[in-house]
CSV table of C-alpha atoms in Angstrom, one decimal:
chain,number,residue,atom,x,y,z
B,230,MET,CA,66.1,-16.0,49.7
B,231,ARG,CA,63.8,-14.2,47.2
B,232,HIS,CA,65.3,-11.8,44.7
B,233,THR,CA,63.8,-9.7,41.9
B,234,SER,CA,62.4,-11.4,38.9
B,235,CYS,CA,64.2,-11.7,35.5
B,236,ASP,CA,61.9,-11.7,32.5
B,237,ASP,CA,58.9,-12.5,34.8
B,238,ILE,CA,60.7,-15.6,36.1
B,239,PRO,CA,61.1,-15.5,39.9
B,240,VAL,CA,64.7,-15.7,41.1
B,241,LEU,CA,65.7,-17.4,44.3
B,242,LEU,CA,69.2,-17.1,45.8
B,243,ILE,CA,70.5,-20.1,47.7
B,244,TYR,CA,72.9,-19.1,50.5
B,245,ARG,CA,74.5,-21.5,52.9
B,246,GLN,CA,75.1,-19.8,56.2
B,247,ARG,CA,78.2,-21.0,58.0
B,248,HIS,CA,77.9,-22.1,61.7
B,249,TYR,CA,80.8,-21.5,64.0
B,250,GLN,CA,81.6,-23.1,67.4
B,251,CYS,CA,84.0,-21.4,69.9
B,252,LYS,CA,86.4,-23.3,72.1
B,253,CYS,CA,84.3,-22.3,75.1
B,254,GLY,CA,81.3,-24.1,73.7
B,255,HIS,CA,79.5,-21.1,72.4
B,256,SER,CA,78.1,-21.4,68.8
B,257,PHE,CA,77.0,-18.7,66.4
B,258,ASN,CA,76.0,-18.2,62.8
B,259,GLU,CA,77.8,-16.1,60.3
B,260,LYS,CA,76.3,-12.7,59.8
B,261,ALA,CA,75.2,-12.1,56.3
B,262,ILE,CA,75.7,-8.5,55.3
B,263,PHE,CA,73.2,-8.7,52.4
B,264,ALA,CA,70.2,-10.0,54.4
B,265,SER,CA,68.6,-8.9,57.6
B,266,LYS,CA,67.5,-11.3,60.3
B,267,SER,CA,63.7,-10.9,59.8
B,268,PHE,CA,63.6,-10.8,56.0
B,269,GLN,CA,64.0,-13.7,53.6
B,270,SER,CA,64.5,-11.4,50.7
B,271,SER,CA,67.4,-9.6,49.1
B,272,PRO,CA,68.1,-5.9,49.6
B,273,ARG,CA,67.4,-5.4,45.8
B,274,LEU,CA,63.9,-6.9,46.2
B,275,ARG,CA,63.2,-4.6,49.2
B,276,GLN,CA,64.4,-1.6,47.0
B,277,VAL,CA,61.9,-2.7,44.3
B,278,ILE,CA,59.1,-2.9,46.9
B,279,PHE,CA,60.1,0.6,48.2
B,280,ASN,CA,59.9,2.0,44.6
B,281,ARG,CA,56.4,0.4,44.2
B,282,LEU,CA,55.3,1.9,47.4
B,283,ALA,CA,56.2,5.3,46.0
B,284,GLU,CA,53.9,4.7,43.1
B,285,SER,CA,50.9,4.8,45.5
B,286,ARG,CA,49.8,1.2,44.9
B,287,ASN,CA,48.1,-0.9,47.5
B,288,TYR,CA,49.9,-3.7,49.4
B,289,ARG,CA,48.2,-6.5,47.6
B,290,ASP,CA,49.1,-5.2,44.1
B,291,ILE,CA,52.8,-4.7,45.2
B,292,ALA,CA,52.9,-8.2,46.7
B,293,HIS,CA,51.5,-9.7,43.5
B,294,LEU,CA,54.0,-7.8,41.3
B,295,CYS,CA,57.0,-8.7,43.5
B,296,GLY,CA,56.0,-12.3,44.2
B,297,VAL,CA,55.9,-11.9,48.0
B,298,SER,CA,53.2,-11.9,50.6
B,299,VAL,CA,51.2,-8.9,51.7
B,300,THR,CA,52.7,-9.2,55.2
B,301,GLN,CA,56.2,-8.9,53.8
B,302,VAL,CA,55.3,-5.7,52.0
B,303,MET,CA,53.9,-4.4,55.2
B,304,ARG,CA,57.2,-5.3,57.0
B,305,VAL,CA,59.2,-3.5,54.4
B,306,CYS,CA,56.9,-0.5,54.7
B,307,THR,CA,57.8,-0.3,58.5
B,308,GLU,CA,61.5,0.1,57.5
B,309,ILE,CA,60.7,3.5,56.0
B,310,TYR,CA,62.0,6.2,58.4
B,311,ILE,CA,60.8,9.8,57.9
B,312,PRO,CA,62.5,12.1,60.4
B,313,ARG,CA,60.6,14.9,62.1
B,314,PRO,CA,61.7,18.3,61.0
B,315,GLN,CA,63.6,20.4,63.6
B,316,THR,CA,61.5,23.5,63.0
B,317,LEU,CA,58.1,24.0,61.4
B,318,PRO,CA,57.4,26.6,58.8
B,319,ARG,CA,55.6,29.8,59.8
B,320,VAL,CA,52.6,29.0,57.6
B,321,ILE,CA,51.2,25.6,56.9
B,322,SER,CA,49.0,25.3,53.8
B,323,ILE,CA,46.4,22.7,53.7
B,324,LEU,CA,44.5,22.1,50.4
């Protein structure tokens, strides 16, 4: 699992996920609370990518700075949820 870098050295976390088998024959993997199913990166790395997105950089630059692929940056970007406001203001100013 990729993590943030330390002094420009990429850090990889090695996690061995446990596999369980039930008496009924069902099997399942342990749920890791610090990693989501679709990401191979730590929550801290995703937070760094979020912060870089706020700096108005392009995906390629962020991917290069964080040591991940452009696709991964795009997937992290889709995690951003901006709720719709309940009411709109009376006047909308467009510059």
